[in-house]
C-alpha positions as a LaTeX table, in Angstrom:
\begin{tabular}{lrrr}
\hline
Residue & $x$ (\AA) & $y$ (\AA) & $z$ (\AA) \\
\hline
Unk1 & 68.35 & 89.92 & 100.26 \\
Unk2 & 68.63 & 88.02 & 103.29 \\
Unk3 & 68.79 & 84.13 & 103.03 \\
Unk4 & 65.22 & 82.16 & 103.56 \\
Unk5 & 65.53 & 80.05 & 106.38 \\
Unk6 & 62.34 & 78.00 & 105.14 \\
Unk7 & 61.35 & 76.56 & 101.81 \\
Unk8 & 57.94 & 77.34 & 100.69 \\
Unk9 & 55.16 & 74.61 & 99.71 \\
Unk10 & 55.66 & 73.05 & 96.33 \\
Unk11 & 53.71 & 74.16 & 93.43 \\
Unk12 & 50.93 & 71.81 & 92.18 \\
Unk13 & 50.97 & 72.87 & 88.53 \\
Unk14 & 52.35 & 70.51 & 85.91 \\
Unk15 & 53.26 & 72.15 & 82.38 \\
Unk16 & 53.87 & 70.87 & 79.05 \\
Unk17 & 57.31 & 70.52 & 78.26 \\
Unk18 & 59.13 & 73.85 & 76.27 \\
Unk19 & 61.03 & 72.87 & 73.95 \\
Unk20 & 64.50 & 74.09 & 74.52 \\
Unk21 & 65.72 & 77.41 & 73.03 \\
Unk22 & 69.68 & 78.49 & 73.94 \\
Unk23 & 70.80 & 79.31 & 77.20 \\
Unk24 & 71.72 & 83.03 & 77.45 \\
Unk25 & 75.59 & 82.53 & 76.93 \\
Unk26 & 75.01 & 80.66 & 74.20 \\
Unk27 & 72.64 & 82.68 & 71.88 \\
Unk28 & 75.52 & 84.57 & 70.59 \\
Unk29 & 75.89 & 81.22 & 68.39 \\
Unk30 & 74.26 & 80.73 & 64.96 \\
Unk31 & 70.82 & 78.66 & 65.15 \\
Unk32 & 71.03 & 77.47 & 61.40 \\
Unk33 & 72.82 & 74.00 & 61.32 \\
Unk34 & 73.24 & 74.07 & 57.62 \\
Unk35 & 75.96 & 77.37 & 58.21 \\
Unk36 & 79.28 & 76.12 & 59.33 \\
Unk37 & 80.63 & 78.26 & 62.27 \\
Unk38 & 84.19 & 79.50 & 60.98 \\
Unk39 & 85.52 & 81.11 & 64.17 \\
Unk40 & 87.30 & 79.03 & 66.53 \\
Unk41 & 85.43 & 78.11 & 70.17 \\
Unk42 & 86.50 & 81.89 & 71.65 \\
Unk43 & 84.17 & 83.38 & 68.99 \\
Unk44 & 81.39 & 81.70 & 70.38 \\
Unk45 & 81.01 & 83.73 & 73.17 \\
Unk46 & 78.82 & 86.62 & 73.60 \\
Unk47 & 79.95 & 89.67 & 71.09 \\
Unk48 & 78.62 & 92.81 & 72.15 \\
Unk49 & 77.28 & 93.56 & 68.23 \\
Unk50 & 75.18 & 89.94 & 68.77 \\
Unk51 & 73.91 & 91.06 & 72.27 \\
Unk52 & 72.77 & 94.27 & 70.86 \\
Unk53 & 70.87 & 92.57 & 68.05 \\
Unk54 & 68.78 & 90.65 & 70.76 \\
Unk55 & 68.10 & 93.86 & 73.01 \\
Unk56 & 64.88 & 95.17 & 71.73 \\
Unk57 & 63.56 & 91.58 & 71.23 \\
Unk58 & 61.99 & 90.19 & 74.45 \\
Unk59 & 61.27 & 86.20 & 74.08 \\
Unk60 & 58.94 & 84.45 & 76.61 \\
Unk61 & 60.40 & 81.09 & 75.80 \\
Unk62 & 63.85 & 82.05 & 76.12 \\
Unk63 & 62.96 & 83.90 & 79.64 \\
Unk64 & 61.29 & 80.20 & 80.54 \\
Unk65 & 63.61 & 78.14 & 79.54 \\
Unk66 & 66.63 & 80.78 & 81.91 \\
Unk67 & 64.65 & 80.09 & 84.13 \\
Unk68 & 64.64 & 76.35 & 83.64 \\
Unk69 & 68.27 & 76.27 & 84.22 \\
Unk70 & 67.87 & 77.58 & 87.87 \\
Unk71 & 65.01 & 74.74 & 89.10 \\
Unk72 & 64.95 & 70.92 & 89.18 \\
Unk73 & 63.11 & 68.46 & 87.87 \\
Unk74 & 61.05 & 67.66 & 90.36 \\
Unk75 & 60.14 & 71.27 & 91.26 \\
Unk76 & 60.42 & 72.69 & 87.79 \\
Unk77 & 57.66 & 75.73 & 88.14 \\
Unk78 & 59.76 & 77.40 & 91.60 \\
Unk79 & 63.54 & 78.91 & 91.80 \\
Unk80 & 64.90 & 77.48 & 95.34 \\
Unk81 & 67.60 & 79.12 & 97.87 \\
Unk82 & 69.81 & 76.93 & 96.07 \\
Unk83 & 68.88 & 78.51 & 91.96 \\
Unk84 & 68.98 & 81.69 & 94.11 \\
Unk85 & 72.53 & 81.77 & 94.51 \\
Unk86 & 73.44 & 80.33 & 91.10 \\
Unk87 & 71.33 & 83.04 & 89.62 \\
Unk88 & 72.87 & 85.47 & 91.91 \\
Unk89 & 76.53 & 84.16 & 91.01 \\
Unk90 & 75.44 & 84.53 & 87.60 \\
Unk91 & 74.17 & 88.33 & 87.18 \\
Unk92 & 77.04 & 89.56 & 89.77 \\
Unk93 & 75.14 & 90.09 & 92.41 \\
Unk94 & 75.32 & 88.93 & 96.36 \\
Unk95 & 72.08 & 87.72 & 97.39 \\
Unk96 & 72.32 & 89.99 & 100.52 \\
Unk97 & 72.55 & 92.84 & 97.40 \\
Unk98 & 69.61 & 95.08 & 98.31 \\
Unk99 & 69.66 & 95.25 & 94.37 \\
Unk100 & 67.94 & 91.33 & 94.96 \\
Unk101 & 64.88 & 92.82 & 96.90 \\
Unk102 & 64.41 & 95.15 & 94.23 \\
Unk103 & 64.25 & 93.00 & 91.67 \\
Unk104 & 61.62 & 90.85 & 94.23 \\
Unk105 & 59.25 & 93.99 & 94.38 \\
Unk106 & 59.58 & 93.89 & 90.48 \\
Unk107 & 58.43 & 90.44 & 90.57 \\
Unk108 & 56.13 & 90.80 & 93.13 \\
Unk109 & 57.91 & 87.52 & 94.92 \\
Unk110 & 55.97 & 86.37 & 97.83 \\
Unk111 & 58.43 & 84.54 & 99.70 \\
Unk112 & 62.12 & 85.32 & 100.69 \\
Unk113 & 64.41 & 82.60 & 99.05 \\
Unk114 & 62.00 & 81.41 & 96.05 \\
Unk115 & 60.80 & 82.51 & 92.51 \\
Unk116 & 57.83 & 80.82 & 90.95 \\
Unk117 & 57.64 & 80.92 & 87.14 \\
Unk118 & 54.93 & 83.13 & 86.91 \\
Unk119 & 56.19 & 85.82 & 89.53 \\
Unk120 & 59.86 & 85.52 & 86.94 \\
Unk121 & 57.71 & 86.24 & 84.35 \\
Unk122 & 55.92 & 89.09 & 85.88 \\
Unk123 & 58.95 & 90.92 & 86.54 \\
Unk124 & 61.68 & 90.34 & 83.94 \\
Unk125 & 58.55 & 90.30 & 80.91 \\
Unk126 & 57.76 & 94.09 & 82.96 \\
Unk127 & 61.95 & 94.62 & 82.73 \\
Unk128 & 62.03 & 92.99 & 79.10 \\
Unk129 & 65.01 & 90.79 & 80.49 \\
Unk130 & 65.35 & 87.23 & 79.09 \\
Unk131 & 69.17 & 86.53 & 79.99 \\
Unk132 & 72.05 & 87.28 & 81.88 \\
Unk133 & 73.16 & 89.99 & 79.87 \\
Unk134 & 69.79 & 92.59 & 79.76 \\
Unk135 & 69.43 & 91.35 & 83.52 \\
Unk136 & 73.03 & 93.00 & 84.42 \\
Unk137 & 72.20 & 96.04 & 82.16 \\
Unk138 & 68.97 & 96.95 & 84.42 \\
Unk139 & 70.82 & 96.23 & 87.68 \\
Unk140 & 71.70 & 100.59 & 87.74 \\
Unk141 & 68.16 & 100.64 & 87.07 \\
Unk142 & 66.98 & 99.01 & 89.87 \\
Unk143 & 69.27 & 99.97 & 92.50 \\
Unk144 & 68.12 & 103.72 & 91.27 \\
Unk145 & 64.51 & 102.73 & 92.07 \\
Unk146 & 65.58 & 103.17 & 95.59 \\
Unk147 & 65.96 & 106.79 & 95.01 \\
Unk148 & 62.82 & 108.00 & 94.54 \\
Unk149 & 60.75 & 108.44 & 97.57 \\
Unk150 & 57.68 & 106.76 & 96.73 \\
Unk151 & 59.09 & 103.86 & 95.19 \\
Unk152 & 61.21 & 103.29 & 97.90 \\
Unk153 & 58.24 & 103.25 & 100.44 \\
Unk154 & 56.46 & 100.72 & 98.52 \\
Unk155 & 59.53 & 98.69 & 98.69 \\
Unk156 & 60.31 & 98.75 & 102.43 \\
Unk157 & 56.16 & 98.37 & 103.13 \\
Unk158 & 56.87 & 94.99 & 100.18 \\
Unk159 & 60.14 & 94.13 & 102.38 \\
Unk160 & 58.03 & 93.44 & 105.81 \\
Unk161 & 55.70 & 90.96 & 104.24 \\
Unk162 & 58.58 & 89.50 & 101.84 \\
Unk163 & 60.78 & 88.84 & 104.92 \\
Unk164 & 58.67 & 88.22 & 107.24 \\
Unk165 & 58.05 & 84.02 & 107.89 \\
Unk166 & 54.68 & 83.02 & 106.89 \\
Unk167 & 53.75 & 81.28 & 109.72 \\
Unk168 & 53.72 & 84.63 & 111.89 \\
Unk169 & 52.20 & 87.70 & 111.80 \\
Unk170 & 54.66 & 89.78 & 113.06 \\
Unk171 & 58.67 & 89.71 & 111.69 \\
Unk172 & 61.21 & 88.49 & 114.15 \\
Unk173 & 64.25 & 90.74 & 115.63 \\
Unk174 & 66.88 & 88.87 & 113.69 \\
Unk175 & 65.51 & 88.99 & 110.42 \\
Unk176 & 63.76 & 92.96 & 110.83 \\
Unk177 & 67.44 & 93.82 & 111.71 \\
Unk178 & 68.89 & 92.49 & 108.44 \\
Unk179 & 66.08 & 94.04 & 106.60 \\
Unk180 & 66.61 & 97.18 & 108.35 \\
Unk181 & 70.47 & 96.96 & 107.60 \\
Unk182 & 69.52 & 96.96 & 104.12 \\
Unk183 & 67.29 & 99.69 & 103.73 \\
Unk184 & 67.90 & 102.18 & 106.44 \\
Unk185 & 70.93 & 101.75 & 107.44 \\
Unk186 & 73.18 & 103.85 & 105.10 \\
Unk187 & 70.67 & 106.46 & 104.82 \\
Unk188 & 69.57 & 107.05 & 108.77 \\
Unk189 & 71.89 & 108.95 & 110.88 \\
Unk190 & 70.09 & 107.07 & 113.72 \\
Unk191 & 70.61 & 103.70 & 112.14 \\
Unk192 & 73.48 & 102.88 & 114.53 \\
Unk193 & 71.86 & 104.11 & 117.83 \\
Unk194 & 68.16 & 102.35 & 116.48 \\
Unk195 & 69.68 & 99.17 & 116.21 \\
Unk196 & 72.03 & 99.42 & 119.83 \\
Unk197 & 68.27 & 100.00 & 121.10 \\
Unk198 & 66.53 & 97.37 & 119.51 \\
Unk199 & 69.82 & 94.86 & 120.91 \\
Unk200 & 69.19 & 95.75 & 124.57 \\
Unk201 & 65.31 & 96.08 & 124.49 \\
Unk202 & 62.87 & 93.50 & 125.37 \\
Unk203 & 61.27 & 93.28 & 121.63 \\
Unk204 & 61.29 & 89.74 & 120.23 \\
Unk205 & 59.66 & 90.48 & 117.11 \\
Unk206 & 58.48 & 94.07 & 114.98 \\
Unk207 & 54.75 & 94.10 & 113.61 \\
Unk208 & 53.92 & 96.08 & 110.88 \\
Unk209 & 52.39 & 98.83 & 112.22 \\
Unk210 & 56.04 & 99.20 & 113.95 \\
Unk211 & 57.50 & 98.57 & 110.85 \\
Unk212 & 55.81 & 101.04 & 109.17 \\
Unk213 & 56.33 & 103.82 & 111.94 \\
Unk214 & 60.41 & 103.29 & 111.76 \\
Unk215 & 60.44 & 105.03 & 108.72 \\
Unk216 & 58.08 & 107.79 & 109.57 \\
Unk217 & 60.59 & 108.43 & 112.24 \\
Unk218 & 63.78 & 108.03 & 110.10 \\
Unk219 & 62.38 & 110.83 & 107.40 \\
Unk220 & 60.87 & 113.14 & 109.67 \\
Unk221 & 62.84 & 113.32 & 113.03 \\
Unk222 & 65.58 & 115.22 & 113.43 \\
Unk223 & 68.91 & 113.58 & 114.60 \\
Unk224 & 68.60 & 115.76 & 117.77 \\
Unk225 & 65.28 & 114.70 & 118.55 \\
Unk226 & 64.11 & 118.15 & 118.67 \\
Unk227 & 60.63 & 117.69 & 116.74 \\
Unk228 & 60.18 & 114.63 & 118.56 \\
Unk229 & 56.20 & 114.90 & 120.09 \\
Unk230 & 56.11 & 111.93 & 123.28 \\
Unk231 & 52.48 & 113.17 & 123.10 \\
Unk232 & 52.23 & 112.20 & 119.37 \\
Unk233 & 50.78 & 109.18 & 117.67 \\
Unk234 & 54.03 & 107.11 & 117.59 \\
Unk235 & 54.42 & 103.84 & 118.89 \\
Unk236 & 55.65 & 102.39 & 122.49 \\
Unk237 & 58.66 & 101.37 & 120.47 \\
Unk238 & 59.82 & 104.57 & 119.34 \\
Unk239 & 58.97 & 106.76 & 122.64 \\
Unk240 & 61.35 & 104.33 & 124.63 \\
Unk241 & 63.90 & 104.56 & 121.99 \\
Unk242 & 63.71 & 108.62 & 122.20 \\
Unk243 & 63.84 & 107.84 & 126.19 \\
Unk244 & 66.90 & 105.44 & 125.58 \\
Unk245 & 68.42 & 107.28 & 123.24 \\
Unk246 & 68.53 & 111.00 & 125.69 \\
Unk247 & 70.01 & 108.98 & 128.43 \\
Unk248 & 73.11 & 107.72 & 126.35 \\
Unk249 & 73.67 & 111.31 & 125.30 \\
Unk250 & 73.63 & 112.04 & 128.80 \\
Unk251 & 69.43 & 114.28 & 128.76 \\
Unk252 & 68.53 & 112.23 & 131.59 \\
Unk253 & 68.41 & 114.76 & 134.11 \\
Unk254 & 67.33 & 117.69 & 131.68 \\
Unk255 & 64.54 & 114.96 & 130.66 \\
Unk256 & 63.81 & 114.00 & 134.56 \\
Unk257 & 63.70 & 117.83 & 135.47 \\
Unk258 & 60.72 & 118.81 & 132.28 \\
Unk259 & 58.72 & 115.79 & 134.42 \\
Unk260 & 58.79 & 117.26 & 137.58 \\
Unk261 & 58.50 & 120.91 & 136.58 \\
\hline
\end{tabular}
């Protein structure tokens, strides 16, 4: 998930103070004061027979208060770029980890970069994750999500809005081509050529109707172009890439000679 270059306004909410509950490394230690521990400070780590034991169990409190440990006192209801990579650094995961804008579609995130308490809660209560450890064992999960066809559409129609800055109704170059990088660009033959185009064209920014269209065109169209209607509904966009695209495999005058004909 690419990095927000913006931070988003403030919450206004004020809540009551939660009364702290363990932090996910340490829940692996006894909560009864009255039993000595009699392992030494190694055994107070996370066993995988004490993780288990917590699996089925989701806690809101505990998911609140992991998410406490990410946010600062003055903003305590919103996860910043800054939690973001500590949380990231935490589970494993880059923040550029297309795995990250997953997990943002899970939680329904409306802004690159930032987490609010109830959009956490949305998605980890949905993934019944309240630490570190559940979190890493849905990360196959959620990478898998991109598999299926459907899902993935919902995601890359969630990505344009996610991404895109606020302010603006359409997403800018530099920040479509990251989020195109992610999604499309292991997966599209045409990825490479598509983004040599979009470098040399006069587009400053993608809307979403253009957005939208770019994957039409990277599940339907065949890498030589040959069920590619100029007459169809596509957009500007795509017909000049088609045009771009026949001239650098040398079509040009096959292309010039249909015209004239």
């Amino acid at each position: 998930m690419p990095r927000s270059k913006r931070r988003a306004p403030s919450s206004t909410n004020h809540h009551t103070p939660i009364e702290m509950s363990p932090s996910a490394h340490e829940e692996g230690i006894s909560r009864h004061p009255s039993k000595r521990l009699r392992h030494t400070s190694s055994a107070r780590r996370y066993s995988k027979t004490e993780d288990v034991s917590t699996a089925s169990s989701f806690s809101q409190k505990r998911c609140i208060t992991w998410f406490r440990e990410y946010t600062t006192p003055d903003d305590s209801d919103t996860l910043g770029p800054e939690g973001m990579e500590k949380f990231c650094e935490d589970i494993g995961v880059e923040p550029e980890n297309v795995v990250m804008l997953v997990l943002a579609y899970k939680m329904n995130a409306r802004q690159m970069g930032f987490f609010t308490l109830s959009e956490w809660l949305k998605g980890l209560s949905d993934l019944q994750c309240d630490s570190i450890s559940k979190i890493q064992q849905k990360l196959e999960y959620l990478r898998n999500q991109l598999n299926d066809p459907h899902t993935f559409k919902g995601i890359y129609r969630y990505a344009y809005d996610f991404a895109r800055d606020k302010d603006q109704r359409s997403m800018d170059m530099e920040t479509a081509r990251v989020m195109l990088q992610l999604l499309l660009g292991k997966h599209w033959p045409l990825f490479t050529q598509f983004a040599q185009f979009l470098d040399q064209s006069k587009y400053k920014v993608i809307n979403k109707d253009q957005w939208c269209n770019i994957l039409e065109f990277s599940r339907t169209i065949n890498h030589d172009l040959a069920n590619y209607d100029l007459d169809g509904a596509w957009p500007v966009m795509l017909d000049e890439f088609v045009e771009w695209l026949k001239i650098q495999r040398g079509e040009e005058a096959s292309s010039t000679e249909a015209r004239g004909s």
